[in-house]
């Protein structure tokens, strides 16, 4: 290895990589060198050091956040808001971005989550196909083809694009569907060392759905959207198979409230439900995870007996394009999760660990909300808009999601 590479490895405590050289072909060594030069080891080192620090106890002022309950709107109010939203959609100022860069480890499906096949009452349908059905429905209703941008990761990009090609974009206009890839970060073992994958390269993984802001801009799509005069972008998760992603109501509400970000919520079923909820922290909108919400707050109710911290985040957000422009260059905090990951040993053995062995660093899309003073929140009915496919079985599984889907379509 050249001195330059060795000095990087020495500086950042990664010289164990030199022990693998004998296992690698010349071509693999070249690729590894390029990877070493590309990786930001300085940032990685900081991320690793942060895993050992106790989380800072900050003086946070937690308050509940205001929301609009769709159920409680009069038909006149609903009509007024929907009319505002429909004008935006009909004038082609609206697009959808779906986050599909995740690994879907809990589901245990080997391909991208969108390629998972579900047995619905309308026959077998892939998750991506179910989304296309939504776009086709909107085409019938508004007589326009809403553009769809899909965020992939290095791991699943090729397979995702090929899947659409092989299925002829399920009959939707292929020019309206674009893919963009999010960034990756290396995984680090308990000692802060990078690990190697089967291909004998440093193992990296998608850097969380917060990667959207940077990668949407970097891909050139933000510029394209800007040129097309698209003003509003709805962002959802690939795993919600009843996402109502072309909804004039949320648009109308956000525009009427003069906000730049909108989001949908569903009511928390009970104070102990393990979900993130919307709140205000130090006067700014935020999603607080259940672990961080004190029991007494989780149980607090308002004068109508509704949970004060009861607006569950379902990963359904609306952004004005100005927000995506603002956030293209910011750095969101990374959260470390300790996960299982297979790796190559120095003797060439490939190990599938039984328990977690690496830190994975992810940023979250909603961590950007605290940069804004307020967002519009629309509470919708869970059974109408939220059927996630997360786990192989039990809660939030294909079985529970399909049940909800069948009841809706
Ligand atoms: P989840 O947090 O549920 O992760 O993602 P996941 O990867 O789908 O599933 P597990 O945790 O490995 O089982 C919520 C949404 O964010 C996307 C996912 O594709 C999903 O739509 N996501 C997640 C990304 O686009 N990139 C990421 O790096 C992580």
XYZ file of C-alpha atoms and ligand atoms in Angstrom:
438
model
C 0.000 0.000 0.000
C 1.203 3.512 -0.746
C 2.382 5.651 2.098
C -0.542 8.004 1.675
C -3.050 5.225 2.285
C -1.076 3.728 5.157
C -0.844 7.090 6.877
C -4.641 7.500 6.680
C -5.078 4.045 8.179
C -2.569 4.803 10.920
C -4.068 8.160 11.736
C -7.533 6.679 12.141
C -6.642 3.367 13.763
C -7.623 1.255 10.784
C -4.350 -0.561 10.074
C -6.094 -3.912 10.539
C -7.113 -3.505 6.886
C -3.498 -4.183 5.898
C -3.872 -7.706 7.288
C -6.401 -8.495 4.570
C -4.203 -7.583 1.627
C -3.141 -11.203 0.956
C -6.790 -12.179 0.491
C -7.381 -9.546 -2.164
C -6.737 -9.557 -5.910
C -4.935 -6.577 -7.427
C -8.265 -5.224 -8.639
C -9.833 -5.542 -5.198
C -6.875 -3.745 -3.634
C -7.343 -0.880 -6.103
C -11.016 -0.599 -5.274
C -10.282 -0.681 -1.560
C -7.738 2.110 -1.950
C -10.282 4.283 -3.744
C -12.744 3.611 -0.970
C -10.220 4.558 1.714
C -9.528 7.838 -0.082
C -13.231 8.601 -0.387
C -14.333 7.846 3.173
C -14.435 10.680 5.678
C -12.561 8.974 8.533
C -12.484 12.170 10.550
C -16.282 12.224 10.680
C -16.384 8.495 11.418
C -14.035 8.913 14.317
C -16.255 11.571 15.834
C -19.322 9.388 15.344
C -17.589 6.498 17.062
C -16.455 8.660 19.975
C -20.013 9.912 20.377
C -21.230 6.332 20.878
C -19.192 6.216 24.076
C -20.443 9.513 25.449
C -23.483 9.693 27.643
C -26.266 11.597 25.894
C -26.249 15.234 26.903
C -28.987 16.108 29.339
C -30.274 19.322 27.898
C -32.729 21.685 29.453
C -35.605 20.922 27.196
C -38.983 22.494 27.424
C -41.454 19.940 26.135
C -44.932 21.042 25.103
C -47.732 19.498 23.146
C -48.220 20.575 19.547
C -51.367 21.816 17.838
C -52.944 19.738 15.117
C -56.062 19.649 12.983
C -58.300 16.628 13.280
C -59.692 15.734 9.858
C -62.700 14.109 11.559
C -63.667 17.352 13.227
C -63.583 19.558 10.124
C -67.001 20.568 8.812
C -67.691 19.615 5.210
C -67.462 23.295 4.286
C -64.015 23.621 5.899
C -62.859 20.431 4.256
C -64.109 21.602 0.882
C -62.337 24.930 1.208
C -58.997 23.297 2.042
C -59.334 20.621 -0.610
C -60.058 23.220 -3.258
C -56.797 24.977 -2.410
C -54.906 21.669 -2.660
C -56.628 20.530 -5.841
C -55.565 23.691 -7.654
C -51.921 22.934 -6.804
C -52.243 19.338 -8.015
C -54.092 20.202 -11.227
C -51.547 22.887 -12.073
C -48.799 20.264 -11.808
C -47.079 21.936 -8.884
C -47.020 18.691 -6.894
C -44.793 15.591 -6.770
C -44.161 12.621 -4.506
C -40.890 11.316 -3.086
C -40.838 7.831 -1.599
C -38.104 6.747 0.777
C -37.057 3.289 -0.306
C -33.394 3.172 0.634
C -33.876 1.162 3.821
C -32.653 -2.381 4.320
C -35.946 -3.768 5.596
C -34.076 -6.082 7.956
C -37.121 -6.773 10.107
C -39.173 -7.964 7.143
C -36.382 -10.268 6.066
C -37.128 -9.924 2.332
C -34.010 -10.290 0.247
C -34.760 -7.537 -2.296
C -35.880 -3.901 -2.013
C -39.009 -3.644 0.153
C -41.049 -2.336 -2.787
C -40.510 -5.653 -4.562
C -42.258 -7.572 -1.793
C -45.322 -9.411 -3.073
C -48.547 -9.188 -1.078
C -51.646 -11.322 -1.485
C -54.450 -8.804 -1.625
C -58.114 -9.268 -2.413
C -57.285 -7.865 -5.866
C -54.739 -10.633 -6.371
C -50.979 -10.654 -5.772
C -49.508 -7.168 -5.840
C -46.005 -5.836 -5.298
C -45.696 -2.895 -2.916
C -44.364 -0.688 -5.740
C -47.382 -1.723 -7.831
C -49.756 -0.659 -5.049
C -48.140 2.778 -5.122
C -48.552 2.942 -8.898
C -52.261 2.188 -8.430
C -52.428 5.384 -6.357
C -50.793 7.423 -9.126
C -53.148 5.953 -11.717
C -56.134 6.814 -9.557
C -54.917 10.413 -9.337
C -54.472 10.461 -13.113
C -58.133 9.544 -13.527
C -59.184 12.142 -11.026
C -57.032 15.107 -12.057
C -56.087 14.174 -15.597
C -52.392 14.680 -14.895
C -49.471 12.377 -14.178
C -47.906 13.232 -10.842
C -44.116 12.736 -10.896
C -42.698 10.114 -8.549
C -39.152 10.254 -7.182
C -37.845 7.165 -5.439
C -34.915 7.285 -3.044
C -32.830 4.133 -3.228
C -29.529 3.145 -1.646
C -26.358 1.816 -3.186
C -27.411 -1.601 -1.990
C -30.783 -1.691 -3.746
C -30.617 0.898 -6.540
C -29.881 -1.404 -9.454
C -32.423 -3.977 -8.381
C -35.095 -1.302 -7.904
C -34.603 0.243 -11.338
C -34.498 -3.178 -13.012
C -37.683 -4.162 -11.241
C -39.533 -1.197 -12.722
C -38.040 -1.845 -16.164
C -38.972 -5.531 -16.059
C -42.508 -4.696 -15.011
C -42.879 -1.945 -17.587
C -43.395 0.609 -14.810
C -46.711 -1.130 -14.138
C -48.264 0.825 -16.974
C -47.423 4.295 -15.628
C -45.542 6.835 -17.738
C -41.910 5.838 -17.179
C -40.748 9.405 -17.781
C -42.583 10.426 -14.633
C -40.597 8.049 -12.418
C -37.033 8.899 -11.389
C -34.669 7.290 -8.932
C -31.968 8.866 -6.809
C -29.462 7.203 -4.566
C -28.728 8.185 -0.997
C -25.313 8.190 0.603
C -23.675 5.513 2.686
C -21.504 5.413 5.774
C -19.196 2.620 6.911
C -20.258 0.374 9.762
C -17.923 0.319 12.759
C -17.286 -2.533 15.134
C -17.211 -2.190 18.905
C -13.610 -0.930 18.713
C -14.359 1.654 16.052
C -12.813 -0.412 13.240
C -14.360 -0.692 9.794
C -15.312 -4.199 8.663
C -15.062 -5.861 5.263
C -17.941 -7.333 3.274
C -18.026 -10.456 1.099
C -16.616 -8.471 -1.821
C -13.627 -7.614 0.386
C -14.487 -3.938 0.489
C -15.260 -1.732 3.485
C -18.838 -2.483 4.463
C -21.065 0.570 4.207
C -24.782 1.050 4.733
C -27.374 3.674 3.848
C -27.066 6.702 6.128
C -30.720 6.916 7.179
C -33.726 8.573 5.580
C -32.370 11.997 6.575
C -30.059 11.464 3.592
C -32.927 12.655 1.386
C -32.116 16.355 1.590
C -28.525 16.058 0.464
C -29.033 13.346 -2.126
C -32.144 14.820 -3.758
C -30.167 17.992 -4.403
C -26.957 16.206 -5.438
C -28.815 14.011 -7.922
C -29.931 17.081 -9.855
C -33.586 16.312 -9.195
C -34.093 19.330 -6.956
C -33.042 21.500 -9.859
C -35.315 19.580 -12.208
C -38.261 19.946 -9.858
C -37.523 23.648 -9.554
C -37.491 24.061 -13.323
C -40.779 22.219 -13.601
C -42.220 24.690 -11.099
C -43.140 21.957 -8.684
C -43.774 23.726 -5.403
C -44.846 20.977 -3.049
C -43.355 17.538 -2.466
C -45.017 14.880 -0.401
C -42.608 12.396 1.183
C -43.663 8.967 2.395
C -42.230 5.583 3.355
C -42.277 2.645 0.985
C -43.731 0.417 3.671
C -47.075 2.169 4.162
C -49.317 0.440 1.637
C -52.347 2.667 2.206
C -50.499 5.977 2.168
C -52.806 8.679 0.826
C -50.030 10.506 -0.956
C -51.987 12.731 -3.281
C -54.138 14.421 -0.684
C -55.392 17.938 -1.398
C -56.471 18.322 2.223
C -52.975 18.315 3.730
C -51.836 20.665 0.966
C -54.751 23.013 1.573
C -54.208 23.003 5.326
C -50.475 23.689 5.075
C -50.983 26.488 2.551
C -53.839 28.043 4.543
C -51.768 27.955 7.727
C -48.914 29.588 5.775
C -46.499 26.816 6.716
C -43.710 25.299 4.657
C -43.947 21.810 6.166
C -47.009 19.661 6.710
C -47.302 16.213 8.252
C -49.916 13.599 8.904
C -50.476 11.883 12.211
C -52.756 9.211 13.599
C -54.027 9.057 17.172
C -51.896 7.087 19.625
C -53.930 4.109 20.809
C -52.710 4.181 24.424
C -50.010 5.960 26.450
C -47.726 2.929 26.277
C -47.799 2.438 22.505
C -44.182 2.308 21.293
C -44.286 5.071 18.689
C -42.773 8.498 18.089
C -45.138 11.425 18.566
C -45.121 15.052 17.490
C -44.455 17.673 20.151
C -42.675 20.974 20.598
C -39.236 21.047 22.170
C -37.873 24.442 23.101
C -40.733 25.901 21.055
C -39.800 23.993 17.874
C -41.645 21.096 16.245
C -40.087 17.730 16.869
C -40.831 14.040 16.985
C -40.091 12.500 20.328
C -39.446 8.774 20.557
C -41.396 6.796 23.148
C -38.250 6.055 25.151
C -37.607 9.770 25.582
C -41.154 10.686 26.612
C -41.591 10.627 30.390
C -44.444 8.398 31.554
C -46.305 11.266 33.203
C -46.253 13.228 29.937
C -47.251 10.200 27.898
C -50.334 9.860 30.084
C -51.374 13.525 30.134
C -54.743 14.280 28.550
C -56.470 17.464 27.412
C -59.914 18.706 28.446
C -61.537 16.241 26.023
C -59.671 13.292 27.456
C -57.350 13.049 24.415
C -53.660 12.307 24.933
C -51.687 15.560 24.821
C -48.762 13.722 23.265
C -50.896 11.540 21.068
C -50.054 12.490 17.474
C -48.185 9.507 16.076
C -45.648 10.159 13.342
C -46.507 7.979 10.329
C -43.723 9.195 8.049
C -45.989 11.286 5.828
C -44.644 14.781 5.248
C -45.256 17.641 2.887
C -42.448 20.021 2.005
C -42.413 23.267 0.155
C -39.562 23.254 -2.344
C -37.949 26.143 -0.441
C -37.451 23.758 2.504
C -35.674 21.216 0.326
C -33.454 24.005 -0.980
C -32.675 25.195 2.569
C -31.866 21.721 3.795
C -29.746 20.559 0.868
C -26.542 21.661 2.538
C -27.187 21.116 6.211
C -25.783 18.297 8.304
C -28.303 16.416 10.382
C -27.173 14.630 13.542
C -26.427 10.926 13.223
C -27.998 8.395 15.568
C -26.030 5.232 16.264
C -27.774 1.870 16.394
C -26.008 -1.325 17.401
C -26.872 -3.956 14.789
C -25.929 -7.377 13.468
C -23.807 -7.427 10.366
C -21.919 -10.216 8.607
C -18.212 -9.581 8.022
C -15.022 -11.081 6.687
C -12.363 -12.231 9.110
C -8.679 -11.748 8.446
C -8.347 -15.478 7.711
C -10.973 -15.201 4.964
C -13.786 -16.711 7.007
C -17.170 -15.033 6.507
C -18.968 -14.616 9.834
C -22.714 -14.244 10.333
C -22.896 -13.004 13.925
C -25.630 -14.147 16.297
C -25.751 -10.883 18.173
C -25.188 -7.192 17.311
C -21.588 -6.393 16.455
C -21.510 -3.049 14.639
C -22.632 0.547 14.921
C -24.760 1.828 12.072
C -25.158 5.590 11.750
C -28.393 7.058 10.506
C -29.886 10.512 10.254
C -33.648 10.991 10.431
C -35.649 13.103 7.990
C -37.698 14.666 10.778
C -34.686 15.934 12.725
C -34.780 18.884 10.331
C -38.149 20.062 11.656
C -36.615 21.829 14.661
C -35.150 24.334 12.224
C -38.648 25.685 11.634
C -40.949 27.500 14.016
C -44.038 25.508 13.183
C -45.469 22.840 10.930
C -49.058 21.946 10.010
C -50.260 18.626 11.332
C -53.320 16.819 10.040
C -54.627 13.939 12.106
C -56.117 11.264 9.867
C -57.709 7.923 10.645
C -55.241 5.097 11.108
C -57.362 2.554 9.244
C -57.611 4.908 6.266
C -53.975 5.920 5.870
C -51.543 3.802 7.847
C -50.779 0.159 7.138
C -47.026 -0.389 7.513
C -45.209 -3.512 6.427
C -42.312 -3.636 8.896
C -42.117 -7.054 10.527
C -42.211 -10.564 9.148
C -45.160 -11.442 11.368
C -47.288 -10.073 14.190
C -47.940 -6.336 14.418
C -47.199 -4.221 11.318
C -46.652 -7.277 9.168
C -47.819 -8.169 5.633
C -50.832 -9.862 7.221
C -52.028 -6.850 9.242
C -51.236 -4.404 6.429
C -53.106 -6.412 3.785
C -56.135 -6.634 6.075
C -56.236 -2.835 6.243
C -55.587 -2.548 2.500
C -58.405 -4.971 1.684
C -60.815 -3.070 3.883
C -59.940 0.191 2.127
C -59.815 -0.646 -1.583
P -37.256 2.044 8.720
O -36.687 2.850 9.810
O -38.499 1.305 8.989
O -36.142 1.066 8.200
O -37.444 3.010 7.487
P -36.160 -0.108 7.120
O -34.788 -0.156 6.559
O -37.261 0.013 6.118
O -36.449 -1.410 7.967
P -35.581 -2.129 9.098
O -35.503 -1.164 10.245
O -34.236 -2.453 8.505
O -36.386 -3.356 9.385
C -38.490 3.917 7.323
C -38.457 4.394 5.882
O -37.238 5.061 5.612
C -36.588 4.451 4.512
C -37.137 3.046 4.443
O -36.990 2.516 3.144
C -38.573 3.249 4.859
O -39.367 3.712 3.783
N -35.141 4.495 4.724
C -34.585 4.046 5.886
C -34.348 5.010 3.718
O -34.855 5.414 2.645
N -33.004 5.036 3.925
C -32.427 4.604 5.056
O -31.191 4.670 5.164
C -33.242 4.098 6.069
